[in-house]
mmCIF file of C-alpha atoms in Angstrom:
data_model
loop_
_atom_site.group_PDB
_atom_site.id
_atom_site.type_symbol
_atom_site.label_atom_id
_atom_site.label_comp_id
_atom_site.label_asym_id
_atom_site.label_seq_id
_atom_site.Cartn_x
_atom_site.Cartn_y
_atom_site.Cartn_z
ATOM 1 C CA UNK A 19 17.508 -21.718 11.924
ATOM 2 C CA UNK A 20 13.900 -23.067 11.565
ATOM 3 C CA UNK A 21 12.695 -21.926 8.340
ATOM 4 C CA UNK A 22 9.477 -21.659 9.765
ATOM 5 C CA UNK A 23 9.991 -18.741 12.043
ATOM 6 C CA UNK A 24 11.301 -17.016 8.824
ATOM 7 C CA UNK A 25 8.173 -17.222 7.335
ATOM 8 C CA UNK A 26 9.843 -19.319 4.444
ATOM 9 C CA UNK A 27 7.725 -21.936 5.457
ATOM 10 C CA UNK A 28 3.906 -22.711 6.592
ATOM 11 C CA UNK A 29 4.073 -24.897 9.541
ATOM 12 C CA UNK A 30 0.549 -25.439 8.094
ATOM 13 C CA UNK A 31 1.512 -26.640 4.732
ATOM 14 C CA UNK A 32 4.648 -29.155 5.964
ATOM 15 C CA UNK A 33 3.329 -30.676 9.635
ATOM 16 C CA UNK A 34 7.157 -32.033 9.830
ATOM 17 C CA UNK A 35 7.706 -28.552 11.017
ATOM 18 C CA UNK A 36 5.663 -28.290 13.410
ATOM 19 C CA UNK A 37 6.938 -29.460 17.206
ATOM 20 C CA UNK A 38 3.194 -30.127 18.262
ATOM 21 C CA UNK A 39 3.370 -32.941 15.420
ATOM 22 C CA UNK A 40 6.930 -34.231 16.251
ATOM 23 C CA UNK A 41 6.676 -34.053 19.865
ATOM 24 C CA UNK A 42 5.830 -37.372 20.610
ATOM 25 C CA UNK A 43 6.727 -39.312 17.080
ATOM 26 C CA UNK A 44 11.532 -39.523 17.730
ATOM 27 C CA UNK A 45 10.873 -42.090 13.930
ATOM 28 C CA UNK A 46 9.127 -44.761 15.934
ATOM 29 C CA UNK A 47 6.029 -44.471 13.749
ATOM 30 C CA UNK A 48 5.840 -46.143 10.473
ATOM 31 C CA UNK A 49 6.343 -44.449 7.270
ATOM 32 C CA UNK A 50 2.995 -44.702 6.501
ATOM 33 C CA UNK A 51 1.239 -44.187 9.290
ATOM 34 C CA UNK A 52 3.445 -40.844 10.055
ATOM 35 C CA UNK A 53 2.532 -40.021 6.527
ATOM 36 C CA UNK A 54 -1.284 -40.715 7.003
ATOM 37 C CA UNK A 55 -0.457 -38.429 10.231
ATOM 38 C CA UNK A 56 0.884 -35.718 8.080
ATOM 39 C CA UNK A 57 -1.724 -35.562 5.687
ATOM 40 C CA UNK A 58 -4.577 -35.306 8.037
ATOM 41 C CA UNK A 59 -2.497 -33.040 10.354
ATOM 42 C CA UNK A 60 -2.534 -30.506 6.642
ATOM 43 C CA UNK A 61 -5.982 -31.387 5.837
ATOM 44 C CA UNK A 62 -7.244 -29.505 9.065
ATOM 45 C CA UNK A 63 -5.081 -26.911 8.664
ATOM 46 C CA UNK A 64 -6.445 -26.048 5.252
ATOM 47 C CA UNK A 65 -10.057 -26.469 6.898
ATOM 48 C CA UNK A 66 -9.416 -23.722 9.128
ATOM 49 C CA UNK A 67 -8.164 -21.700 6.968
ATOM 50 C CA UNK A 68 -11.186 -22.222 4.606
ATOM 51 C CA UNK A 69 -13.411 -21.668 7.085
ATOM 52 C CA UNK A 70 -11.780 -18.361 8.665
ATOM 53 C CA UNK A 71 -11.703 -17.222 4.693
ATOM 54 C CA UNK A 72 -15.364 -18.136 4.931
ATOM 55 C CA UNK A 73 -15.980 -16.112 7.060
ATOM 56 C CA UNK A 74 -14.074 -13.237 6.347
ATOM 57 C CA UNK A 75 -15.525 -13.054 2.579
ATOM 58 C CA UNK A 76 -19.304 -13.001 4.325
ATOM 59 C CA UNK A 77 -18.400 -10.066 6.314
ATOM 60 C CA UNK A 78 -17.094 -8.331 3.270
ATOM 61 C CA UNK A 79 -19.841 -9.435 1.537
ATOM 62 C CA UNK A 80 -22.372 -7.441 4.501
ATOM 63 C CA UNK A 81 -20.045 -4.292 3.878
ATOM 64 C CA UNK A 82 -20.009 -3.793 0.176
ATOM 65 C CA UNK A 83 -15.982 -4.911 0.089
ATOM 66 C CA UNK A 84 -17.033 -8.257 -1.261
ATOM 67 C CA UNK A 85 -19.663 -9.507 -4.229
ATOM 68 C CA UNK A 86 -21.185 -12.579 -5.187
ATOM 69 C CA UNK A 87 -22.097 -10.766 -8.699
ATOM 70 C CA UNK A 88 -20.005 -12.665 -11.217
ATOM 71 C CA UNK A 89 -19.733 -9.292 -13.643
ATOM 72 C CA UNK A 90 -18.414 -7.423 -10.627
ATOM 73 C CA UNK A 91 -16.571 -10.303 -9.103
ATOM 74 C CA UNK A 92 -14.611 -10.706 -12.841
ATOM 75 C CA UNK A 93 -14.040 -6.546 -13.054
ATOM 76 C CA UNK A 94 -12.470 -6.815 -9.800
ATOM 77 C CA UNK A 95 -10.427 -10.260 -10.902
ATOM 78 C CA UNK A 96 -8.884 -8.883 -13.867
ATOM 79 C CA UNK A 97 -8.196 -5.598 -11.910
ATOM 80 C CA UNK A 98 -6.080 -7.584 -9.133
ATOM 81 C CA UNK A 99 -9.033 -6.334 -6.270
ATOM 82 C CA UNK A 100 -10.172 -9.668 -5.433
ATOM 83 C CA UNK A 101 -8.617 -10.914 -2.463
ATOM 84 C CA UNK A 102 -9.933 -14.029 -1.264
ATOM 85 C CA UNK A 103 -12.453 -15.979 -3.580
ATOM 86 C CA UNK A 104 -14.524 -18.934 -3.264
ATOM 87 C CA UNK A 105 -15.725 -20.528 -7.001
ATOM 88 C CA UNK A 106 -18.270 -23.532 -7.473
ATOM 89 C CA UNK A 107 -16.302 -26.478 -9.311
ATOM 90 C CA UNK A 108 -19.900 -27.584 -10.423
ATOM 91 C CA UNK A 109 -21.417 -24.397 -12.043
ATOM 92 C CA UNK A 110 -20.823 -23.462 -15.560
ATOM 93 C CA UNK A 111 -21.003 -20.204 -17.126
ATOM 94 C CA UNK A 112 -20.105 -20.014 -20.669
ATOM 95 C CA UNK A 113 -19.197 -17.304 -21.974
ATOM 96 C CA UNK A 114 -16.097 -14.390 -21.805
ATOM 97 C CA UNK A 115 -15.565 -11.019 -20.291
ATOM 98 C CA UNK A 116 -14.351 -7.910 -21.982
ATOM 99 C CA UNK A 117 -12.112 -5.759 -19.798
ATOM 100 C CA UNK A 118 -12.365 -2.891 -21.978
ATOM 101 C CA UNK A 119 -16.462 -2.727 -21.853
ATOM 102 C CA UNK A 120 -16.823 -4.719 -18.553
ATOM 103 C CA UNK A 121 -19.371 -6.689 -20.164
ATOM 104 C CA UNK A 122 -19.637 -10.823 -20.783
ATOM 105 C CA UNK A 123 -19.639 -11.618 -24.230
ATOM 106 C CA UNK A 124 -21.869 -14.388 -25.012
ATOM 107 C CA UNK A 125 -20.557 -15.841 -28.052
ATOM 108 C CA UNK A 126 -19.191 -19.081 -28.719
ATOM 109 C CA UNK A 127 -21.795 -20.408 -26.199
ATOM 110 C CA UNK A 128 -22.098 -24.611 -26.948
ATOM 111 C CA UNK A 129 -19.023 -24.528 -28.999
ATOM 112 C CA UNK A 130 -15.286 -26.004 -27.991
ATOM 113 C CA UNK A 131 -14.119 -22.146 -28.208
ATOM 114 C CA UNK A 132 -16.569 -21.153 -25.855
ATOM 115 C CA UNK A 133 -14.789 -20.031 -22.853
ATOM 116 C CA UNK A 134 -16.447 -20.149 -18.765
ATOM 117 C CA UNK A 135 -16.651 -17.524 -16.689
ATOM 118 C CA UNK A 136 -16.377 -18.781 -13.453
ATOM 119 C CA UNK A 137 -12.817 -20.192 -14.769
ATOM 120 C CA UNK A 138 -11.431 -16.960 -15.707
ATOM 121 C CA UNK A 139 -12.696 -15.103 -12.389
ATOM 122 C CA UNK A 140 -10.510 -17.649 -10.874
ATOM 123 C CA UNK A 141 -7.477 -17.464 -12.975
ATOM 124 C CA UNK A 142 -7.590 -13.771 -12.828
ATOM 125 C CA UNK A 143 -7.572 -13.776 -9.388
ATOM 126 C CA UNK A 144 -4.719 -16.442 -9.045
ATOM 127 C CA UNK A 145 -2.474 -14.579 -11.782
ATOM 128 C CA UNK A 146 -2.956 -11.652 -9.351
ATOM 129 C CA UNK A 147 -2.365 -13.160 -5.676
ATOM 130 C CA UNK A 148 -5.204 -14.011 -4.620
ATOM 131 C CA UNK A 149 -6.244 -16.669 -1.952
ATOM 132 C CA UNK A 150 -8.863 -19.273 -4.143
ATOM 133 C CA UNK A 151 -10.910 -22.093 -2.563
ATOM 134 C CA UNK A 152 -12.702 -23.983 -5.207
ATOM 135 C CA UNK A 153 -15.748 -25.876 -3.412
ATOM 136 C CA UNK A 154 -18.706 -27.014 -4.365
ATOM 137 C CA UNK A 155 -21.710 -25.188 -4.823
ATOM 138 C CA UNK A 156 -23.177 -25.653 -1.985
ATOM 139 C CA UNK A 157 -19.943 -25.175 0.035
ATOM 140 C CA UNK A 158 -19.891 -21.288 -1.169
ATOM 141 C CA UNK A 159 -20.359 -19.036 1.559
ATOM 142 C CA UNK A 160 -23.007 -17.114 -0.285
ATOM 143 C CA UNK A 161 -24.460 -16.697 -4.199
ATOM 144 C CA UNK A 162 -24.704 -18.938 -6.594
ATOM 145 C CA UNK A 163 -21.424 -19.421 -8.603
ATOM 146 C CA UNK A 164 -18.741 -17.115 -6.745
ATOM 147 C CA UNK A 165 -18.258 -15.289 -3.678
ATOM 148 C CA UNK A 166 -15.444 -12.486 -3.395
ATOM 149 C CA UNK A 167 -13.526 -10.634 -0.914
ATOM 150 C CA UNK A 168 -11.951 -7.478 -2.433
ATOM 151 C CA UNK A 169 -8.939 -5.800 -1.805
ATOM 152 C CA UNK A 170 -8.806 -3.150 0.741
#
């Protein structure tokens, strides 16, 4: 059985799996060399897969299913309505959100309690099954500290 076509497996994610990699390799190459192979062979994967999610999270951007408002972007985090969601690793927002008032709380700002809000939009949205890229800023598709796709 090849896990693969079971979906158990992202051909994506493990390049051993996939024939178009071991076509032409029958363990002539060198460890290293397959495994430099491999790891390139991923890395693209992941870019296109980053750049379709790009693309999709613009479009939902255009049609109101998607925000690059970090208030609305955290609502929909903690909610589990974010589905796809790009965060700068280079912008800070101090700060924490309050579910019950939907509001960012501001306290604890330049202290080691102080939480960030970027951070939490993007454990939110992991703890809740969402796809996360975590780029720099100027890698976002759009905004200034997040960019969201929401649920359907």
């Amino acid at each position: 059985l090849d896990p693969a076509r079971l979906g158990v497996v992202d051909r994506a994610l493990d390049p051993q799996l996939d024939p178009e990699f071991n076509e032409d390799n029958h363990d002539r190459a060198e460890r290293e060399a397959l495994r430099a192979a491999a790891m390139e062979h991923s890395a693209a994967a992941r870019r296109r897969r980053q750049a379709g999610a790009r693309d999709r999270v613009l479009q939902a951007i255009s049609a109101d299913a998607g925000s690059t408002e970090l208030l609305r972007v955290l609502a929909a985090a903690h909610q589990g309505l974010v589905h796809t969601l790009f965060a700068a690793v280079d912008v800070d927002q101090p700060g924490h959100f309050n579910v019950a008032e939907s509001a960012v709380l501001r306290t604890g700002v330049g202290t080691p309690e102080r939480g960030d809000l970027v951070d939490e939009a993007v454990c939110m949205a992991l703890l809740h099954g969402a796809d996360v890229y975590v780029v720099p800023k100027e890698a976002l598709p759009a905004g200034d500290a997040v960019a969201a796709q929401f649920r359907g």
